[in-house]
Coordinates of N, CA and C in Angstrom, one line a residue:
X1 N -37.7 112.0 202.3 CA -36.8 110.9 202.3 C -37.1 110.1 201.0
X2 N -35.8 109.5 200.1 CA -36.2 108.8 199.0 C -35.4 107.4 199.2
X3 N -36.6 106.7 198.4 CA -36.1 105.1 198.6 C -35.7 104.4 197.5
X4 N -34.1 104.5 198.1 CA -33.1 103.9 196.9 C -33.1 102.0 197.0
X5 N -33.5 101.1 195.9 CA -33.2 99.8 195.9 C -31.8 98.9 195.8
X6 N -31.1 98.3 196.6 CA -30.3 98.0 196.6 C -29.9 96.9 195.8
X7 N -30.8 96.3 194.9 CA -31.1 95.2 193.9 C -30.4 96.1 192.5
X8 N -29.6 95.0 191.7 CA -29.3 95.9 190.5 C -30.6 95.5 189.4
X9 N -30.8 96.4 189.3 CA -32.1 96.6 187.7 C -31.8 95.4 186.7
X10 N -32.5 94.5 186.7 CA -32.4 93.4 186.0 C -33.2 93.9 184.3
X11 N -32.7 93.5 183.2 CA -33.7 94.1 182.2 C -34.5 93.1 182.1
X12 N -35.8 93.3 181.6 CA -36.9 92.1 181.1 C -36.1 91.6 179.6
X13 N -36.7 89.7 179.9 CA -36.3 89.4 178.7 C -37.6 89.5 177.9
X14 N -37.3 88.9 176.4 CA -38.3 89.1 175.3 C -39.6 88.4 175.9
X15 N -39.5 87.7 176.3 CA -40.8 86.6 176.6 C -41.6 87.3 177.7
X16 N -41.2 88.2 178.9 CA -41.4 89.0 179.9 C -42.3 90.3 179.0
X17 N -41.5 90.9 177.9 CA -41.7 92.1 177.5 C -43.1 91.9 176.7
X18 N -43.3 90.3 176.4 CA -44.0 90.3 175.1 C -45.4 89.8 176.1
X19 N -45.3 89.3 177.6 CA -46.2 88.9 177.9 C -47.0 90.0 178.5
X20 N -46.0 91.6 178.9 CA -46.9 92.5 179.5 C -47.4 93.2 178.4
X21 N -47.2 93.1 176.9 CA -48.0 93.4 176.1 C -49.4 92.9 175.8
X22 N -49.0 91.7 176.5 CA -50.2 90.8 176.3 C -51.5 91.4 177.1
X23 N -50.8 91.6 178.1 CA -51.5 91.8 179.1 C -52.1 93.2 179.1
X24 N -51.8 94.0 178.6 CA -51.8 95.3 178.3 C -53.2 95.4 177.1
X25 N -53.1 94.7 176.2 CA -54.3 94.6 175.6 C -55.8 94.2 176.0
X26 N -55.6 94.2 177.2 CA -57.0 93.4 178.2 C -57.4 92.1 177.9
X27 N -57.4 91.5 178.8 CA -57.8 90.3 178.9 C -59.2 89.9 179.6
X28 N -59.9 88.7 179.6 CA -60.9 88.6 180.5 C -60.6 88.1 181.4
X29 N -61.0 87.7 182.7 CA -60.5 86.4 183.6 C -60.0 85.2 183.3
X30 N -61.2 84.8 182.3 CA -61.0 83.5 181.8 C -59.8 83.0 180.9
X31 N -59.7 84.1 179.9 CA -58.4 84.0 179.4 C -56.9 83.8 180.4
X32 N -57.3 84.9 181.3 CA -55.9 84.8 182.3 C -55.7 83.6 183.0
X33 N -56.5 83.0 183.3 CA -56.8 81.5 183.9 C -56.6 80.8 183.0
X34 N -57.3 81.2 181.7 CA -56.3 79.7 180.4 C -54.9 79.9 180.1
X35 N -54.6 81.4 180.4 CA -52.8 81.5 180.0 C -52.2 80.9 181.1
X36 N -52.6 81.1 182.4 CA -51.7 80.7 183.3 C -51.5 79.5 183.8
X37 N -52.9 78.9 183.1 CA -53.0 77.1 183.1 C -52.0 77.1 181.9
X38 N -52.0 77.4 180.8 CA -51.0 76.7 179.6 C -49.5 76.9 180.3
X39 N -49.2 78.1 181.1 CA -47.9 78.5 181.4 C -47.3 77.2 182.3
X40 N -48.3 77.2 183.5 CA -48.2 75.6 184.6 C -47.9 74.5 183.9
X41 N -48.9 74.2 182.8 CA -48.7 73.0 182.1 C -47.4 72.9 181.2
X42 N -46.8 73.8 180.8 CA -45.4 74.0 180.1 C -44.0 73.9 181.0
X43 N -44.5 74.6 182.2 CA -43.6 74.4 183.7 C -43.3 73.3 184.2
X44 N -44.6 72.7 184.2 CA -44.3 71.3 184.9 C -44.2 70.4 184.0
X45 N -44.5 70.9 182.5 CA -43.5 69.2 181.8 C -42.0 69.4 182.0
X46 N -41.8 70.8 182.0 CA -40.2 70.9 181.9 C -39.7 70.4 183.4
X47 N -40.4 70.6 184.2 CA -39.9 70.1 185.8 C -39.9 68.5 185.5
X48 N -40.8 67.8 184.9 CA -41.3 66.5 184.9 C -39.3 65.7 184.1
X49 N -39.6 66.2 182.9 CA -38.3 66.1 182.2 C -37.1 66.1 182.7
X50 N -36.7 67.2 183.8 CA -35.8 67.6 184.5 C -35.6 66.2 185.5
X51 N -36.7 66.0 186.5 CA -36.4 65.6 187.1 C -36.1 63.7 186.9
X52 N -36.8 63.6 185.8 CA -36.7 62.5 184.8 C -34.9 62.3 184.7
X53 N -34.3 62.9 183.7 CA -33.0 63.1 183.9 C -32.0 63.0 184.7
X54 N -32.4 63.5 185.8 CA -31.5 63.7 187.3 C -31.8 62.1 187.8
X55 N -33.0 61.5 187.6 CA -33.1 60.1 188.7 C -31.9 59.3 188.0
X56 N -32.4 59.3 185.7 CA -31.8 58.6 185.6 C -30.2 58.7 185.4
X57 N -29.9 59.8 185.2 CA -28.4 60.0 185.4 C -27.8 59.7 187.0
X58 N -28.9 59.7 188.3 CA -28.1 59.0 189.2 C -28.5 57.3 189.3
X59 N -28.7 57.0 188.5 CA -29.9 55.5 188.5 C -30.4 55.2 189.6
X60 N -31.3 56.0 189.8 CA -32.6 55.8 190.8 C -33.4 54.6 190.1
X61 N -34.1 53.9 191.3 CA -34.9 52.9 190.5 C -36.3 53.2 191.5
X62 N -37.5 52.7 191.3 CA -38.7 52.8 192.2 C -38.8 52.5 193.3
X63 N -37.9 51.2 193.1 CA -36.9 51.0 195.0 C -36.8 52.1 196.0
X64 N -35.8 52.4 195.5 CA -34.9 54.0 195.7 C -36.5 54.8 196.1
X65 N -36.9 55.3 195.3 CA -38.0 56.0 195.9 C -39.3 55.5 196.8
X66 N -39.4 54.3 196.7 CA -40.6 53.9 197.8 C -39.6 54.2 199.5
X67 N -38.3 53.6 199.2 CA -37.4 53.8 200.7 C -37.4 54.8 201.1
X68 N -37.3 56.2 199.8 CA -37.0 57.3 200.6 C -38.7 57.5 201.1
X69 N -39.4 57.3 200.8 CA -41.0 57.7 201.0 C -41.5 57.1 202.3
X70 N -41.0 56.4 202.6 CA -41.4 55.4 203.7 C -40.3 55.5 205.0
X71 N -39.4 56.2 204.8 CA -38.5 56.3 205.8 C -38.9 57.1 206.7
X72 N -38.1 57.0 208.1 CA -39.1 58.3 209.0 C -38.2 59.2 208.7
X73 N -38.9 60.7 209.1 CA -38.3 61.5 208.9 C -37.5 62.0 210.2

């Protein structure tokens, strides 16, 4: 019996292709733990930024967010 995926074959982009090269070269632990700390810290400015934008394009004020924080759920 063979197992067909019903997902269509996405191709890897350049940044994917270039990081299993990376990876491919051996790495130590330590390194893999510094790339994937640099990766997080890159991630989460871009989330930080993002979410930056969205308050102020709805003009959220600190208000606005202590109420929602303190509301019951």
């Amino acid at each position: 019996m063979s197992f067909q995926s019903t997902a269509p074959a996405t191709p890897l982009n350049e940044l994917q292709i270039s990081l299993l090269r990376l990876f491919g070269h051996g790495m130590t632990d330590a390194q893999v733990l510094e790339l994937k700390r640099v990766l997080v810290r890159h991630y989460s400015a871009r989330l930080q930024q993002e979410a930056t934008r969205a308050s102020d394009e709805r003009g959220y004020t600190p208000d606005d967010f202590d109420r929602l924080l303190h509301q019951a759920s």
